[in-house]
Amino acid sequence: MNTNSNRELAIQISDLTVAYEETAVLWDIDVEVPVGTIMGIIGPNGSGKTTLIKSIMGIVEPSAGSVRVFGRPFREQRRRVGYVPQRTSVDWDFPTTVFDVVLMGTYGSLGWFRRPGAAERDAAHMALERVGMQDYLKRQISELSGGQQQRCFLARALVQEADIYLMDEPFQGVDARTEHAIVEILREMRSRGKTVIVVHHDLQTVERYFDLITMLNVRVVAQGPVAEVFTEENLRRTYGGRVELGRV
Amino acid sequence: MFDIVTFFQLMFSDHTLRVVSLGTAMVGAVSGVLGCYAYLRKQAMMGAIVAHASLFGITTAFLLGTALGGSVLAMQLVLPGAFLGGVLAMAFVSLVVHTTPLKADAAMGLAVAIFFGAGIALLRMIQSLSLMGHRGLRDFLFGQAATMTNADIRTIAVLAVVAIGISLLFWKEFKLHTFDRDFAAGIGYPMHRLDQLLLATIVLAIVIGLRTVGVILIVSLLVCPAAAARQWTKSLSGMAALSAVFGLVSGIVGATLSAMVRNLPTGPVIALTATAFVFLSLFFAPHRGVIARALRRARNRKHLRPPEATLPVGGGV
C-alpha cells in the first residue's frame, strides 16, 4: 500500500479530526512523512493547513485520532521537533532584538528558570550566520523587512537542533534572496537526514521544492510523491476548480 | 502655594513624607514592571476592569471582617478582598466570553457594571452605617497616600518583593509567552498556567497600589510608565527598568505634591505625572518619537532618489 513502508516514519498521523465548536477544521486525516523528506502541505484558505501543523505539536487539541513522532507521542519527542510559526502570528513591535529572538530557540532545552549561557549564544551566532543575518544581531525586530523577519524565525528554529522541522508559510511575503536562502537550508537539512514539513501557498514552486505533497481541504485530497499526485485533477478537487496551474 | 524649593525641602526633610514617598515609589515601580506585560499583551483595559472590580472585594471583605471580628480584622481583610475581587472579575469576563455570544469588550463593560456598581453601593451602605474605619475605605476610590501607616508600607514592601520576584523568576518564560504564544506552546510551556500566573501577578501589582492611587486611576500607573518606556528602549529588560523608574518618580512626585497642597488626593497627581512621561516620550524619544520621525521624513524627502530597480535598464525587460 505504502511504497515507503520499509522506511522509518518521522511523523505518522492517523484518523486525526479537529473541530472548533461543531465545525470540523480537519476531518479524518492520515498523513505519513518518511524520515529525510521535504513535504509540502497545500490547500485553499481555511483548509486546515496551520491547524494540521499545530495539532502535530499539541498546540491544538484534536477531537480524535493520534499523532506519532518517530513512533512515540509528541510529548515525549518535543525536543526533536523545531517550529517556524507563521511570521504574521506575532507582533513585531515587541521590544527585542534579532539575537534575542534567536536565543528563544534554546529555551526549550534550557528548561525552567535557567538563562541562556555561552553555549546557547554560540549556537545563536551560528544559526544567524547560516541564514545570512549575522550583521543584524542587535537590530530591533520592528525594523526588519518581511524576509529578514522570516530568516530570524528560521534561525530560531535552527537553534532548536531538531530532527523534524515544521514551517508555516515560510515563503509568505519574502524577497527572492530570502526564498533562495530558505530553499538552500531546506535541502541542506534533507541531506543531513532531517525531515521538513512546509505549509505552502505558491503552486508554481511546488515541483521544485518538495519531494512529497499533501493536498488538503479539511480532508486529505491527495498525498504522495509530487510527480504522482500534483495533477490538474487533484488541484481541482483541492481548490474547487478555481485554480489554473499555468502549465501547458 | 507651590515652588520647587519647598518641594525638595519637604521631600528630604519631612519624616512622614519620606515614609509615604517610599510607599508610593514602591507602588510606582511595581506597577511599572508588571505594566510592561499588560501593555505588550494589550491587556491594559483588563487592568482597569480588575481595579474597578476590586472595590467589590474591598467592601465585601470589610463587611465580612466587621461582622466576624471588628474593625481591625476588617482592615486586614481589605487587601486580600481586593485581590479576590479582581480575580473574580477576570474569571467572570472569561466565563462570559466562553459561554455567551458577548465579545471581550462587552463582557468587560458588564464586569465593571456589576462589580464596580456593587462596590459603590456597598461603600455607600458602609458609610451610612458609619462602621468603624469606613473613612479609610474612601481612600480606595481616589487614593490617599498621606494617611498611610508604617504597617501599610511594610505590607506594600512584602507584596512588591513577591510581585517583582515572580516576574524575575519567570522572566524568560513570560517574555516568550508574551511575544510568541504558538512557539511557546510548541516547546511545551503550560500556556494556561502561565497566563494565570502572569495575570495574578498583574492583579497583585494593582492591589498594591489601590490604597495610594485608587481603584479608578491605578490603571494609569499600569499603562503610562510602560507606554513611555517603550518609546526609548529596544529590549524588554530595558523597558521594564525604565518603566519602573518612571513609575517610581510618578509615585514620589504624587506623594510630595499632595502633601504640599491641601485636599489634593494622591492618585490624580500620580496619574497625571505618569501621563506627562507618556507625552514627553511620544514627542522626544529618539527613533520612535514624533519629532524624530518628522525630522527623518524631512531628511528623506531631501535625499529622495528612485530605487535602483526602476532606473532605466539597457536592453529592455
Coordinates of C-alpha atoms in Angstrom, one line a residue, chain A residues 33 36-40 163-167 185-186 189-190 194-198 210:
Chain A
V33 CA 6.1 11.5 6.5
G36 CA 14.7 12.6 5.3
T37 CA 12.0 14.1 3.1
I38 CA 10.6 17.5 2.4
M39 CA 6.8 17.5 2.4
G40 CA 4.7 20.4 1.3
D163 CA 15.2 16.2 13.6
I164 CA 11.9 17.4 12.3
Y165 CA 11.1 21.0 11.3
L166 CA 7.5 22.3 10.9
M167 CA 7.3 25.5 8.9
I185 CA 18.7 25.4 4.0
L186 CA 15.8 23.0 3.4
M189 CA 18.6 19.8 6.2
R190 CA 17.3 16.9 4.0
K194 CA 16.2 15.9 8.7
T195 CA 12.6 15.9 7.9
V196 CA 10.8 19.1 6.9
I197 CA 7.1 19.8 6.6
V198 CA 6.2 23.1 4.9
F210 CA 9.1 19.3 -2.4

